[in-house]
Short mmCIF file of N, CA and C in Angstrom, two decimals:
data_model
loop_
_atom_site.label_atom_id
_atom_site.label_comp_id
_atom_site.label_asym_id
_atom_site.label_seq_id
_atom_site.Cartn_x
_atom_site.Cartn_y
_atom_site.Cartn_z
N GLU A 266 -35.45 -1.07 2.11
CA GLU A 266 -34.31 -1.96 2.21
C GLU A 266 -34.61 -3.00 3.29
N LEU A 267 -34.40 -4.25 2.98
CA LEU A 267 -34.65 -5.33 3.92
C LEU A 267 -33.42 -5.58 4.78
N PRO A 268 -33.61 -5.95 6.05
CA PRO A 268 -32.46 -6.27 6.89
C PRO A 268 -31.79 -7.54 6.40
N PHE A 269 -30.48 -7.65 6.63
CA PHE A 269 -29.73 -8.84 6.25
C PHE A 269 -30.10 -9.97 7.19
N ARG A 270 -30.43 -11.11 6.63
CA ARG A 270 -30.75 -12.28 7.44
C ARG A 270 -29.93 -13.46 6.94
N THR A 271 -29.55 -14.32 7.86
CA THR A 271 -28.79 -15.51 7.48
C THR A 271 -29.68 -16.74 7.64
N PRO A 272 -29.41 -17.76 6.85
CA PRO A 272 -30.18 -19.00 7.00
C PRO A 272 -29.94 -19.61 8.38
N LYS A 273 -30.94 -20.29 8.90
CA LYS A 273 -30.81 -20.92 10.22
C LYS A 273 -29.62 -21.87 10.22
N GLY A 274 -28.80 -21.75 11.26
CA GLY A 274 -27.64 -22.63 11.38
C GLY A 274 -26.41 -22.15 10.62
N HIS A 275 -26.53 -21.08 9.85
CA HIS A 275 -25.39 -20.58 9.09
C HIS A 275 -24.45 -19.80 10.01
N VAL A 276 -23.16 -20.13 9.97
CA VAL A 276 -22.18 -19.42 10.79
C VAL A 276 -21.77 -18.15 10.06
N VAL A 277 -22.08 -17.01 10.66
CA VAL A 277 -21.73 -15.72 10.06
C VAL A 277 -20.26 -15.43 10.30
N MET A 278 -19.79 -15.74 11.50
CA MET A 278 -18.42 -15.40 11.85
C MET A 278 -17.92 -16.43 12.85
N ASN A 279 -16.66 -16.76 12.75
CA ASN A 279 -16.07 -17.64 13.74
C ASN A 279 -15.00 -16.86 14.51
N ASP A 280 -14.34 -17.51 15.44
CA ASP A 280 -13.39 -16.78 16.27
C ASP A 280 -12.07 -16.47 15.57
N GLN A 281 -11.97 -16.81 14.30
CA GLN A 281 -10.76 -16.49 13.54
C GLN A 281 -10.96 -15.33 12.58
N ASP A 282 -12.20 -14.98 12.28
CA ASP A 282 -12.46 -13.90 11.33
C ASP A 282 -12.09 -12.55 11.94
N PRO A 283 -11.46 -11.67 11.14
CA PRO A 283 -11.16 -10.33 11.65
C PRO A 283 -12.45 -9.56 11.89
N MET A 284 -12.44 -8.70 12.90
CA MET A 284 -13.65 -7.97 13.25
C MET A 284 -13.30 -6.51 13.55
N ALA A 285 -14.16 -5.61 13.10
CA ALA A 285 -14.06 -4.19 13.46
C ALA A 285 -15.37 -3.81 14.11
N ILE A 286 -15.29 -2.95 15.12
CA ILE A 286 -16.50 -2.49 15.81
C ILE A 286 -16.49 -0.97 15.78
N TRP A 287 -17.64 -0.38 15.48
CA TRP A 287 -17.78 1.07 15.33
C TRP A 287 -18.34 1.67 16.61
N VAL A 288 -17.70 2.73 17.13
CA VAL A 288 -18.23 3.48 18.26
C VAL A 288 -18.21 4.96 17.93
N ASP A 289 -19.06 5.71 18.62
CA ASP A 289 -19.04 7.17 18.50
C ASP A 289 -19.68 7.74 19.76
N GLY A 290 -19.96 9.02 19.77
CA GLY A 290 -20.53 9.67 20.94
C GLY A 290 -21.88 9.14 21.36
N GLY A 291 -22.54 8.42 20.48
CA GLY A 291 -23.83 7.81 20.80
C GLY A 291 -23.69 6.41 21.38
N SER A 292 -22.47 5.90 21.43
CA SER A 292 -22.22 4.57 22.01
C SER A 292 -21.98 4.74 23.50
N ALA A 293 -22.78 4.08 24.31
CA ALA A 293 -22.65 4.25 25.76
C ALA A 293 -22.95 2.95 26.48
N SER A 294 -22.42 2.85 27.69
CA SER A 294 -22.74 1.79 28.62
C SER A 294 -22.38 0.41 28.07
N ALA A 295 -23.36 -0.45 27.85
CA ALA A 295 -23.09 -1.82 27.43
C ALA A 295 -22.31 -1.90 26.13
N SER A 296 -22.58 -0.99 25.19
CA SER A 296 -21.84 -1.03 23.92
C SER A 296 -20.37 -0.69 24.14
N GLU A 297 -20.09 0.16 25.13
CA GLU A 297 -18.70 0.49 25.46
C GLU A 297 -18.01 -0.69 26.14
N VAL A 298 -18.74 -1.41 26.99
CA VAL A 298 -18.18 -2.59 27.63
C VAL A 298 -17.83 -3.63 26.58
N LEU A 299 -18.72 -3.83 25.61
CA LEU A 299 -18.47 -4.78 24.53
C LEU A 299 -17.25 -4.36 23.71
N ALA A 300 -17.22 -3.10 23.27
CA ALA A 300 -16.10 -2.61 22.46
C ALA A 300 -14.78 -2.72 23.22
N GLY A 301 -14.79 -2.33 24.49
CA GLY A 301 -13.57 -2.41 25.30
C GLY A 301 -13.10 -3.83 25.50
N SER A 302 -14.04 -4.75 25.70
CA SER A 302 -13.69 -6.16 25.88
C SER A 302 -13.11 -6.78 24.62
N LEU A 303 -13.77 -6.51 23.49
CA LEU A 303 -13.27 -7.04 22.22
C LEU A 303 -11.89 -6.48 21.90
N HIS A 304 -11.70 -5.19 22.18
CA HIS A 304 -10.41 -4.54 21.91
C HIS A 304 -9.32 -5.09 22.83
N ASP A 305 -9.58 -5.12 24.14
CA ASP A 305 -8.56 -5.55 25.10
C ASP A 305 -8.15 -7.01 24.90
N ASN A 306 -9.04 -7.81 24.35
CA ASN A 306 -8.72 -9.21 24.10
C ASN A 306 -8.23 -9.46 22.68
N CYS A 307 -7.85 -8.36 21.99
CA CYS A 307 -7.30 -8.44 20.63
C CYS A 307 -8.24 -9.15 19.68
N ARG A 308 -9.53 -8.98 19.89
CA ARG A 308 -10.52 -9.64 19.04
C ARG A 308 -11.09 -8.72 17.99
N ALA A 309 -11.02 -7.39 18.22
CA ALA A 309 -11.57 -6.44 17.26
C ALA A 309 -10.78 -5.14 17.28
N VAL A 310 -10.77 -4.49 16.13
CA VAL A 310 -10.23 -3.14 15.99
C VAL A 310 -11.40 -2.19 16.20
N VAL A 311 -11.21 -1.17 17.04
CA VAL A 311 -12.27 -0.20 17.32
C VAL A 311 -12.11 0.98 16.37
N MET A 312 -13.20 1.35 15.71
CA MET A 312 -13.18 2.44 14.74
C MET A 312 -14.21 3.48 15.11
N GLY A 313 -14.05 4.71 14.59
CA GLY A 313 -15.04 5.76 14.77
C GLY A 313 -14.53 6.93 15.56
N ASP A 314 -15.34 7.39 16.51
CA ASP A 314 -15.00 8.51 17.38
C ASP A 314 -15.10 8.04 18.84
N VAL A 315 -14.56 8.83 19.74
CA VAL A 315 -14.59 8.48 21.16
C VAL A 315 -16.05 8.27 21.60
N SER A 316 -16.27 7.20 22.33
CA SER A 316 -17.63 6.89 22.79
C SER A 316 -18.04 7.81 23.94
N PHE A 317 -19.26 7.68 24.39
CA PHE A 317 -19.86 8.60 25.37
C PHE A 317 -19.15 8.63 26.72
N GLY A 318 -18.76 7.47 27.24
CA GLY A 318 -18.10 7.42 28.54
C GLY A 318 -19.03 7.16 29.71
N LYS A 319 -20.02 6.29 29.51
CA LYS A 319 -20.97 5.94 30.58
C LYS A 319 -20.47 4.66 31.24
N GLY A 320 -19.69 4.83 32.30
CA GLY A 320 -19.09 3.67 32.95
C GLY A 320 -19.62 3.39 34.33
N LEU A 321 -20.70 4.04 34.72
CA LEU A 321 -21.27 3.80 36.05
C LEU A 321 -22.57 3.01 35.94
N VAL A 322 -22.79 2.14 36.92
CA VAL A 322 -24.03 1.38 37.01
C VAL A 322 -24.82 2.00 38.15
N GLN A 323 -26.07 2.35 37.87
CA GLN A 323 -26.89 3.01 38.89
C GLN A 323 -28.16 2.22 39.14
N ALA A 324 -28.63 2.29 40.36
CA ALA A 324 -29.89 1.67 40.76
C ALA A 324 -30.80 2.75 41.32
N VAL A 325 -32.09 2.61 41.06
CA VAL A 325 -33.08 3.56 41.58
C VAL A 325 -33.86 2.87 42.68
N TYR A 326 -33.91 3.51 43.83
CA TYR A 326 -34.63 2.97 44.98
C TYR A 326 -35.81 3.88 45.29
N GLY A 327 -36.99 3.29 45.37
CA GLY A 327 -38.19 4.05 45.72
C GLY A 327 -38.23 4.36 47.20
N LEU A 328 -38.64 5.58 47.52
CA LEU A 328 -38.77 5.99 48.91
C LEU A 328 -40.25 6.02 49.30
N LYS A 329 -40.54 5.95 50.58
CA LYS A 329 -41.92 5.91 51.07
C LYS A 329 -42.74 7.11 50.64
N ASN A 330 -42.11 8.26 50.50
CA ASN A 330 -42.84 9.48 50.14
C ASN A 330 -43.08 9.60 48.64
N GLY A 331 -42.71 8.56 47.88
CA GLY A 331 -42.92 8.58 46.43
C GLY A 331 -41.73 9.08 45.64
N ALA A 332 -40.76 9.64 46.33
CA ALA A 332 -39.53 10.10 45.66
C ALA A 332 -38.64 8.89 45.38
N GLY A 333 -37.56 9.12 44.70
CA GLY A 333 -36.63 8.05 44.40
C GLY A 333 -35.20 8.48 44.69
N LEU A 334 -34.37 7.52 44.94
CA LEU A 334 -32.96 7.75 45.19
C LEU A 334 -32.16 7.00 44.14
N VAL A 335 -31.34 7.72 43.38
CA VAL A 335 -30.48 7.10 42.38
C VAL A 335 -29.11 6.93 43.03
N LEU A 336 -28.64 5.69 43.07
CA LEU A 336 -27.39 5.38 43.75
C LEU A 336 -26.45 4.66 42.79
N THR A 337 -25.21 5.12 42.72
CA THR A 337 -24.21 4.43 41.91
C THR A 337 -23.77 3.19 42.68
N VAL A 338 -23.87 2.03 42.02
CA VAL A 338 -23.59 0.76 42.69
C VAL A 338 -22.38 0.02 42.12
N ALA A 339 -21.90 0.44 40.95
CA ALA A 339 -20.75 -0.24 40.34
C ALA A 339 -20.15 0.66 39.27
N LYS A 340 -18.96 0.27 38.83
CA LYS A 340 -18.26 1.00 37.77
C LYS A 340 -17.75 -0.02 36.75
N TYR A 341 -17.95 0.28 35.47
CA TYR A 341 -17.43 -0.59 34.41
C TYR A 341 -15.96 -0.29 34.18
N LEU A 342 -15.17 -1.34 34.06
CA LEU A 342 -13.78 -1.26 33.63
C LEU A 342 -13.61 -2.23 32.48
N THR A 343 -12.71 -1.94 31.56
CA THR A 343 -12.42 -2.91 30.51
C THR A 343 -11.59 -4.04 31.13
N PRO A 344 -11.41 -5.16 30.44
CA PRO A 344 -10.63 -6.26 30.99
C PRO A 344 -9.21 -5.87 31.42
N SER A 345 -8.64 -4.84 30.77
CA SER A 345 -7.29 -4.40 31.14
C SER A 345 -7.32 -3.44 32.32
N GLY A 346 -8.52 -3.12 32.83
CA GLY A 346 -8.65 -2.23 33.97
C GLY A 346 -8.85 -0.77 33.63
N THR A 347 -9.09 -0.46 32.36
CA THR A 347 -9.30 0.93 31.95
C THR A 347 -10.68 1.40 32.37
N ASP A 348 -10.71 2.55 33.05
CA ASP A 348 -11.96 3.17 33.49
C ASP A 348 -12.52 3.98 32.33
N ILE A 349 -13.76 3.70 31.91
CA ILE A 349 -14.33 4.42 30.77
C ILE A 349 -15.21 5.60 31.19
N GLN A 350 -15.49 5.74 32.49
CA GLN A 350 -16.39 6.81 32.95
C GLN A 350 -15.84 8.19 32.58
N GLY A 351 -16.61 8.93 31.80
CA GLY A 351 -16.25 10.28 31.41
C GLY A 351 -15.16 10.36 30.36
N LYS A 352 -14.58 9.23 29.99
CA LYS A 352 -13.49 9.20 29.02
C LYS A 352 -13.89 8.49 27.73
N GLY A 353 -14.69 7.47 27.86
CA GLY A 353 -15.12 6.70 26.71
C GLY A 353 -14.07 5.74 26.20
N ILE A 354 -14.42 5.07 25.12
CA ILE A 354 -13.51 4.16 24.43
C ILE A 354 -12.87 4.96 23.30
N VAL A 355 -11.56 4.99 23.27
CA VAL A 355 -10.84 5.71 22.22
C VAL A 355 -10.57 4.72 21.09
N PRO A 356 -11.04 5.02 19.88
CA PRO A 356 -10.87 4.08 18.77
C PRO A 356 -9.42 3.96 18.30
N ASP A 357 -9.11 2.80 17.74
CA ASP A 357 -7.79 2.59 17.11
C ASP A 357 -7.69 3.43 15.85
N ILE A 358 -8.80 3.51 15.13
CA ILE A 358 -8.86 4.28 13.88
C ILE A 358 -9.96 5.31 14.05
N LYS A 359 -9.58 6.58 14.12
CA LYS A 359 -10.55 7.65 14.36
C LYS A 359 -11.12 8.18 13.05
N GLY A 360 -12.36 8.66 13.14
CA GLY A 360 -12.99 9.33 12.01
C GLY A 360 -13.89 8.42 11.21
N ASP A 361 -14.13 8.83 9.96
CA ASP A 361 -15.01 8.07 9.07
C ASP A 361 -14.39 6.74 8.71
N VAL A 362 -15.23 5.83 8.26
CA VAL A 362 -14.75 4.52 7.85
C VAL A 362 -13.82 4.69 6.64
N PRO A 363 -12.56 4.22 6.75
CA PRO A 363 -11.66 4.32 5.59
C PRO A 363 -12.21 3.50 4.42
N LEU A 364 -12.05 4.02 3.23
CA LEU A 364 -12.55 3.32 2.05
C LEU A 364 -11.96 1.93 1.92
N SER A 365 -10.74 1.73 2.41
CA SER A 365 -10.12 0.41 2.30
C SER A 365 -10.93 -0.65 3.04
N PHE A 366 -11.68 -0.27 4.07
CA PHE A 366 -12.49 -1.23 4.80
C PHE A 366 -13.77 -1.57 4.05
N LEU A 367 -14.14 -0.74 3.11
CA LEU A 367 -15.39 -0.95 2.38
C LEU A 367 -15.18 -1.66 1.05
N THR A 368 -13.94 -1.95 0.71
CA THR A 368 -13.63 -2.60 -0.55
C THR A 368 -14.16 -4.03 -0.53
N LEU A 369 -14.95 -4.35 -1.50
CA LEU A 369 -15.48 -5.71 -1.58
C LEU A 369 -14.47 -6.63 -2.23
N SER A 370 -14.42 -7.85 -1.77
CA SER A 370 -13.57 -8.85 -2.40
C SER A 370 -14.27 -9.33 -3.67
N SER A 371 -13.65 -10.27 -4.37
CA SER A 371 -14.27 -10.79 -5.58
C SER A 371 -15.59 -11.48 -5.26
N ASP A 372 -15.70 -12.01 -4.05
CA ASP A 372 -16.97 -12.54 -3.58
C ASP A 372 -17.69 -11.37 -2.92
N THR A 373 -18.65 -10.78 -3.60
CA THR A 373 -19.26 -9.53 -3.14
C THR A 373 -20.08 -9.67 -1.87
N SER A 374 -20.17 -10.88 -1.31
CA SER A 374 -20.88 -11.03 -0.04
C SER A 374 -19.95 -10.81 1.14
N LYS A 375 -18.66 -10.59 0.88
CA LYS A 375 -17.68 -10.41 1.95
C LYS A 375 -16.99 -9.07 1.81
N VAL A 376 -16.60 -8.50 2.93
CA VAL A 376 -15.83 -7.26 2.94
C VAL A 376 -14.37 -7.62 3.14
N ASP A 377 -13.47 -6.92 2.48
CA ASP A 377 -12.04 -7.17 2.60
C ASP A 377 -11.53 -6.55 3.90
N PHE A 378 -11.16 -7.36 4.86
CA PHE A 378 -10.70 -6.89 6.16
C PHE A 378 -9.19 -7.10 6.32
N GLN A 379 -8.43 -7.00 5.24
CA GLN A 379 -6.99 -7.22 5.31
C GLN A 379 -6.33 -6.28 6.31
N GLU A 380 -6.69 -4.99 6.27
CA GLU A 380 -6.09 -4.02 7.19
C GLU A 380 -6.46 -4.32 8.64
N VAL A 381 -7.70 -4.72 8.88
CA VAL A 381 -8.12 -5.10 10.22
C VAL A 381 -7.34 -6.32 10.68
N SER A 382 -7.17 -7.31 9.81
CA SER A 382 -6.41 -8.51 10.14
C SER A 382 -4.99 -8.18 10.54
N GLU A 383 -4.36 -7.28 9.79
CA GLU A 383 -2.98 -6.90 10.08
C GLU A 383 -2.88 -6.22 11.45
N MET A 384 -3.83 -5.35 11.78
CA MET A 384 -3.81 -4.69 13.09
C MET A 384 -4.01 -5.69 14.21
N LEU A 385 -4.92 -6.64 14.04
CA LEU A 385 -5.18 -7.64 15.07
C LEU A 385 -3.98 -8.56 15.26
N ASN A 386 -3.27 -8.87 14.18
CA ASN A 386 -2.09 -9.73 14.29
C ASN A 386 -0.99 -9.07 15.11
N MET A 387 -0.95 -7.74 15.14
CA MET A 387 0.07 -7.01 15.90
C MET A 387 -0.36 -6.77 17.35
N CYS A 388 -1.61 -7.04 17.68
CA CYS A 388 -2.16 -6.75 19.00
C CYS A 388 -1.60 -7.69 20.06
N LYS A 389 -1.36 -7.15 21.23
CA LYS A 389 -0.94 -7.93 22.39
C LYS A 389 -1.96 -7.68 23.50
N VAL A 390 -2.45 -8.74 24.11
CA VAL A 390 -3.43 -8.61 25.19
C VAL A 390 -2.74 -7.96 26.38
N PRO A 391 -3.25 -6.79 26.85
CA PRO A 391 -2.62 -6.11 27.99
C PRO A 391 -2.92 -6.82 29.30
N SER A 392 -2.02 -6.64 30.26
CA SER A 392 -2.24 -7.16 31.60
C SER A 392 -3.17 -6.23 32.36
N PRO A 393 -4.03 -6.78 33.23
CA PRO A 393 -4.88 -5.90 34.05
C PRO A 393 -4.01 -5.03 34.95
N HIS A 394 -4.51 -3.82 35.24
CA HIS A 394 -3.77 -2.89 36.11
C HIS A 394 -3.66 -3.42 37.51
#
């Protein structure tokens, strides 16, 4: 199976298209930051299972004796201030992908995201804590 490729300059998605993002226990760190940001800004519906919960940023410092020191230097929070460390991103829609999301429109190059659109239309951007 060949990967999907778009022609150069072709816009795949604009800021008006509905979007869903999939997370599960294998989603960690940067993918959780992305999912949390898209969700908190009412840009995407999060689907799947609770993500891993890797919300700490660590740096490794070499010591003179050849050992290393791992030090936590920051913590990821979503734009609304939600701490994901040890908790993960909780999806809006849990479990397997609902069949309604996989229904193709009459143009078989597009997926019908009516349900995602409806959820995003009801979304309100939360205030930071």
